[in-house]
Coordinates of C-alpha atoms (C1' of nucleotides) in Angstrom, one line a residue:
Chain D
X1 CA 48.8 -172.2 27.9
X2 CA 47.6 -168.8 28.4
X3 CA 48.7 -167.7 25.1
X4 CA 48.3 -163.5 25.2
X5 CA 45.9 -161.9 22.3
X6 CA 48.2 -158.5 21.2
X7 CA 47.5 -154.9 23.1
X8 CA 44.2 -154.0 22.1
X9 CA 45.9 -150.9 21.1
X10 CA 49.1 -152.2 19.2
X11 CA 49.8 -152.8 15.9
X12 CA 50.3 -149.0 14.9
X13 CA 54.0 -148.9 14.2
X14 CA 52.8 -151.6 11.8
X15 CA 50.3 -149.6 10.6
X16 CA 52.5 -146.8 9.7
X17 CA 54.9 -147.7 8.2
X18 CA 52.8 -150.2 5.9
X19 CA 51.1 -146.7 5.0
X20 CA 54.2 -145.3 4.5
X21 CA 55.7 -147.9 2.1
X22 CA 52.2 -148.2 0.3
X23 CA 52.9 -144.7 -1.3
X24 CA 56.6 -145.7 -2.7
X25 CA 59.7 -147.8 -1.4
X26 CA 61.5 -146.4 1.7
X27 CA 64.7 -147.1 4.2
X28 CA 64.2 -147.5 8.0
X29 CA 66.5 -144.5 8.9
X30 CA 64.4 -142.5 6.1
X31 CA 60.9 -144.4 8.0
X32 CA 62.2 -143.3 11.1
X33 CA 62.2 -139.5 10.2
X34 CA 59.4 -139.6 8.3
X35 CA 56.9 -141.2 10.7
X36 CA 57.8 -137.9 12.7
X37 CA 57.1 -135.5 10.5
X38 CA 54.1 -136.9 8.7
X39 CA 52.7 -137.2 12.2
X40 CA 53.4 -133.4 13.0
X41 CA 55.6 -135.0 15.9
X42 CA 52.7 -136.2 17.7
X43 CA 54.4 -139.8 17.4
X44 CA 58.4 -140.5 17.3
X45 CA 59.3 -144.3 17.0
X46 CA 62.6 -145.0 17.4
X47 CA 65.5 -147.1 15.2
X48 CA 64.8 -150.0 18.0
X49 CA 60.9 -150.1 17.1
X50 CA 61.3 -149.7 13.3
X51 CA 64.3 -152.2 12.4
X52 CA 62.5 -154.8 14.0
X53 CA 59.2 -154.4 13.2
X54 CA 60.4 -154.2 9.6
X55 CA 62.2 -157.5 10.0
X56 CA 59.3 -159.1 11.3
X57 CA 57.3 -157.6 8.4
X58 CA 59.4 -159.1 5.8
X59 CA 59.6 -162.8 7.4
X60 CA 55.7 -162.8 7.5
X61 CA 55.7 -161.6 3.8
X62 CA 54.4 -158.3 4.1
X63 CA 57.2 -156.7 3.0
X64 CA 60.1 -157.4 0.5
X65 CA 63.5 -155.5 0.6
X66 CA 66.2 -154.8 -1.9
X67 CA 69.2 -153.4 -0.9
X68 CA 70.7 -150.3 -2.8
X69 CA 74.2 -148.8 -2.5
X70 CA 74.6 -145.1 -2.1
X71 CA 77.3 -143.3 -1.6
X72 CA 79.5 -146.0 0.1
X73 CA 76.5 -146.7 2.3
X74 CA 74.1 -149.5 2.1
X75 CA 70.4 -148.9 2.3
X76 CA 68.0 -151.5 2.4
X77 CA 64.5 -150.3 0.6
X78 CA 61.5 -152.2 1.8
X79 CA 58.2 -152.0 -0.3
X80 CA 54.7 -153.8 0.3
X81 CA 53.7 -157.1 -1.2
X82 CA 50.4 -157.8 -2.1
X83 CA 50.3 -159.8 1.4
X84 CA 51.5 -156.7 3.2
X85 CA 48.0 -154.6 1.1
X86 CA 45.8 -157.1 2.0
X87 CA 47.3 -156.4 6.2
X88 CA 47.2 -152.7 5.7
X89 CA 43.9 -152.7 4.9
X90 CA 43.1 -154.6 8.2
X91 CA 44.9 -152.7 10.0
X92 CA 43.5 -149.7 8.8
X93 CA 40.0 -151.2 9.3
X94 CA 40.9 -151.6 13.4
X95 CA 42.1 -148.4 13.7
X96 CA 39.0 -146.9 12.6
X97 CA 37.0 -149.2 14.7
X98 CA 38.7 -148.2 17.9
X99 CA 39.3 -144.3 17.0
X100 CA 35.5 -144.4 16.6
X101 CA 34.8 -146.0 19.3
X102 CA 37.0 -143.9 21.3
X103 CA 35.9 -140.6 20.0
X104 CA 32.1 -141.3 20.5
X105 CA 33.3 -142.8 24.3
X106 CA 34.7 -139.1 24.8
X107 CA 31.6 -137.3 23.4
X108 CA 29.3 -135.6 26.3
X109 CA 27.5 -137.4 28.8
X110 CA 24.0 -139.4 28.9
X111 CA 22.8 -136.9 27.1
X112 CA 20.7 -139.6 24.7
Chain J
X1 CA 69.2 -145.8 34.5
X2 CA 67.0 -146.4 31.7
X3 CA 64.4 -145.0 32.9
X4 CA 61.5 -145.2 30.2
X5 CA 58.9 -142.9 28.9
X6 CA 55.0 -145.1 29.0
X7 CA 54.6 -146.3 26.1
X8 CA 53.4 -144.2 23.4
X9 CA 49.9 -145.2 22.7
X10 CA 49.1 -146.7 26.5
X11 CA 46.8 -144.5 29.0
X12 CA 43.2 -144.9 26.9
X13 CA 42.1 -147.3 29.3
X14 CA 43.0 -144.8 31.7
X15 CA 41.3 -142.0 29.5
X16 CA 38.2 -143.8 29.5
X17 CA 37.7 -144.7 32.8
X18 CA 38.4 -140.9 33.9
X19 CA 36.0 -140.0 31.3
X20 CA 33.1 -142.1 32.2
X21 CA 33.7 -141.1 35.8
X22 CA 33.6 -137.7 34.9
X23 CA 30.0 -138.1 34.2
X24 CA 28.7 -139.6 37.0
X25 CA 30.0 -142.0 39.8
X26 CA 30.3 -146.1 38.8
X27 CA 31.7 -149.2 40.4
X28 CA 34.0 -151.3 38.7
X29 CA 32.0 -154.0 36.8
X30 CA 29.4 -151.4 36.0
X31 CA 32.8 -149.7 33.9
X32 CA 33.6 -153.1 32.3
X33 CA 30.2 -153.0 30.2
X34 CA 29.8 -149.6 30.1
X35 CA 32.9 -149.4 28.5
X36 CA 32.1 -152.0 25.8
X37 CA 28.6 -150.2 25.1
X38 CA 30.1 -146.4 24.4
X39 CA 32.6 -148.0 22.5
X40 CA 30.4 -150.1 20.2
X41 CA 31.6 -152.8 21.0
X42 CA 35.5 -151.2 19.8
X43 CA 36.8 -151.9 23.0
X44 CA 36.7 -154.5 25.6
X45 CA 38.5 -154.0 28.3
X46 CA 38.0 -156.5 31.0
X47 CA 38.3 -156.8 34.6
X48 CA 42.2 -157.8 34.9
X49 CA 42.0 -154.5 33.1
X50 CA 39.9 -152.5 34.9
X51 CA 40.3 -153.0 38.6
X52 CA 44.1 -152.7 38.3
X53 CA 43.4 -149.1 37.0
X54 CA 40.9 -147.8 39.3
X55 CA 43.0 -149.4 42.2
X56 CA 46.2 -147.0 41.2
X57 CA 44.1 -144.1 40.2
X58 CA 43.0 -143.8 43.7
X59 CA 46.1 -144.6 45.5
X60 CA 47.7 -141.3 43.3
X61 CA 44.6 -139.1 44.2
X62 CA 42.6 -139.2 41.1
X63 CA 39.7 -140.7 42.3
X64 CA 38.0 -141.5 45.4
X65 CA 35.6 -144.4 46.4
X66 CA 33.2 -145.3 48.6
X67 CA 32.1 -149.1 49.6
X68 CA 27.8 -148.7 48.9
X69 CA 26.2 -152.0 50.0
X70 CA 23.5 -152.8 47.4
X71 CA 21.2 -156.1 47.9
X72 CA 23.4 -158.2 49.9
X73 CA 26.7 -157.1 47.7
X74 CA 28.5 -154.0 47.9
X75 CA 29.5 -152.4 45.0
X76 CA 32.6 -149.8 45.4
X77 CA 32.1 -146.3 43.7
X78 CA 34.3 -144.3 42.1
X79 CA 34.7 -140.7 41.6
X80 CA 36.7 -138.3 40.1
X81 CA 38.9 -136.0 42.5
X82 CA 40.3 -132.4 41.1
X83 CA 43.0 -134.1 40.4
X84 CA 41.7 -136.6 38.5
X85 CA 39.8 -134.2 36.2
X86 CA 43.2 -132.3 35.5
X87 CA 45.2 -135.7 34.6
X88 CA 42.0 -136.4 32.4
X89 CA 42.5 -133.3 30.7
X90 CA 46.0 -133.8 30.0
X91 CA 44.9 -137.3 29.1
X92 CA 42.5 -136.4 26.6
X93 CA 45.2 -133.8 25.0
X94 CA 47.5 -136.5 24.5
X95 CA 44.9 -138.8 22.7
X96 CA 43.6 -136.2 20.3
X97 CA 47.7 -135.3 19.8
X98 CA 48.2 -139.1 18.4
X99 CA 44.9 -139.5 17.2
X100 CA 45.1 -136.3 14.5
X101 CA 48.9 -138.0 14.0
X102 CA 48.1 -140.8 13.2
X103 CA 45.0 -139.1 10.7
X104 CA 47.2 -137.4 8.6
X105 CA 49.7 -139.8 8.1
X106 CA 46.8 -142.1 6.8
X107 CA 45.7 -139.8 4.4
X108 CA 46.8 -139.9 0.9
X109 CA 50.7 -139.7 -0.6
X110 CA 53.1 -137.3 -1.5
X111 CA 50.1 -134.9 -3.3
X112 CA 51.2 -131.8 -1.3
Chain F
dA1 C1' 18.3 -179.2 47.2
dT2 C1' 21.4 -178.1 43.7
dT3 C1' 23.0 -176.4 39.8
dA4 C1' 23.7 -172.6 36.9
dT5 C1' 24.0 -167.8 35.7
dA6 C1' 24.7 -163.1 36.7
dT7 C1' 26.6 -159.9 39.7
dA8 C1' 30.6 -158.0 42.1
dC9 C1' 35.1 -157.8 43.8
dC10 C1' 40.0 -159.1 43.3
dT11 C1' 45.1 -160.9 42.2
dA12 C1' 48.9 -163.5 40.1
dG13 C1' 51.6 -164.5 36.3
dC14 C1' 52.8 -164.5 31.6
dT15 C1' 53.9 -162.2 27.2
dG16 C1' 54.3 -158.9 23.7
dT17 C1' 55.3 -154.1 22.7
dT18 C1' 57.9 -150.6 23.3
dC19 C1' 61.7 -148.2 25.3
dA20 C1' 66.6 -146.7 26.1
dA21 C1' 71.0 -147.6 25.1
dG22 C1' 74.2 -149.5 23.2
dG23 C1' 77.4 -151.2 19.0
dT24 C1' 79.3 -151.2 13.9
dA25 C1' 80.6 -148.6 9.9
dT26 C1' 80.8 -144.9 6.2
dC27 C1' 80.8 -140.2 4.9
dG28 C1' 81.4 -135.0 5.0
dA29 C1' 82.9 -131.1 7.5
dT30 C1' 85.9 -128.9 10.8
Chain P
dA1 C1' 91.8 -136.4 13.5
dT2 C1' 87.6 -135.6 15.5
dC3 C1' 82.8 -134.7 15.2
dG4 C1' 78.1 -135.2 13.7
dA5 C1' 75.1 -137.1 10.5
dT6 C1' 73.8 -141.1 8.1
dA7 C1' 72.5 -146.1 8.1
dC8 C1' 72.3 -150.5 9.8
dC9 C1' 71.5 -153.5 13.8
dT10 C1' 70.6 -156.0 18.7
dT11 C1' 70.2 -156.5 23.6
dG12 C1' 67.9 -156.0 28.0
dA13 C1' 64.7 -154.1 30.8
dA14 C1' 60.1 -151.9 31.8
dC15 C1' 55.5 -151.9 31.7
dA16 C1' 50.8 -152.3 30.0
dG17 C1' 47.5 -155.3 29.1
dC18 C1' 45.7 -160.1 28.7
dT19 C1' 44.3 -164.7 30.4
dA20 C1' 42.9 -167.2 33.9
dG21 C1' 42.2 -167.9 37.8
dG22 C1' 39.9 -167.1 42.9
dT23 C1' 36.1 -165.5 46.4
dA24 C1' 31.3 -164.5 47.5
dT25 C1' 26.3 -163.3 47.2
dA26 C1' 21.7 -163.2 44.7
dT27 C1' 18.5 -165.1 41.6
dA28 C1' 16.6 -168.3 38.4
dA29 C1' 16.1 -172.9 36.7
dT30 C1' 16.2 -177.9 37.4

DNA sequence: ATTATATACCTAGCTGTTCAAGGTATCGAT
DNA sequence: ATCGATACCTTGAACAGCTAGGTATATAAT
């Protein structure tokens, strides 16, 4: 038994890079750059956070790839199902919640 | 080797405990609701969570304690040392680091 | 009396996320 | 021919957080 509920706090990989894909088709190298910039490199995920979390992505349905040579190279696009809209928006609903909630916790003190 | 880095996102139950504690002093189970009220309910962190925390805040100097017998019980009350005000400073950079990150790479596409 | 609920402390053990660190292969530049 | 960048991937470990327990006292209901 004691099967875990997720980190209250996970989930944001997933988040970004759903974002990320909502706007147009991407690659996981190209995902891996750009989830550093677009975050003024205040967050830097990794090629061993992304390719998985893209994998696991795609089996649920959230994603769909196609893969696209260039140059010699293979790149596999991902873009975001309807499935994948319908978990973005959830996601984007929890992060709110607990931003909120963490923001007001950090407000001043009793001061009703 | 392989030493690792914390995870990105990890620390906010950290952050808010310090924060809270800032305020005024508050023993442990007091810190479990409280923590769901500022929060709206956002966060829910429970005691598994909490105690842990406060335990290895004050063993690396960030807080202090002191056992308060209270009807029969005895709560244990927590403080925040200097220390503990300096790492809840540095805590609270961090969060508002990821948290405008993570902002603007949820706002809208490529319009730059 | 006894059961139940709330308070108040705590720990053990699992599990999921994330991390570092690898490995493969192609390409362009030196 | 070697190097760095691109582009994909996986393995193994570390750690934070979660569930689920356990102890004990006070109070309220049965």
């Amino acid at each position: 038994m004691a099967q875990s509920n997720p980190p209250f706090m996970s989930g944001v990989p997933e988040l970004l890079l759903l974002r990320l894909l909502n706007d147009r088709e991407m690659y996981g190298y190209e995902l891996v750059r750009s989830i550093r910039e677009v975050t003024s490199e205040a967050i830097s995920l990794g090629e061993g956070v992304i390719y998985p979390v893209l994998h696991s992505l795609e089996r649920n349905g959230s994603l769909k790839s196609r893969r696209k040579p260039v140059g010699g190279r293979t790149r596999v696009y991902y873009s975001v199902t309807r499935k994948g809209r319908e978990r973005l928006e959830k996601l984007q609903n929890d992060w709110q919640r607990i931003q909120t909630g963490i923001t007001s916790a950090l407000e001043s003190p009793g001061n009703a």
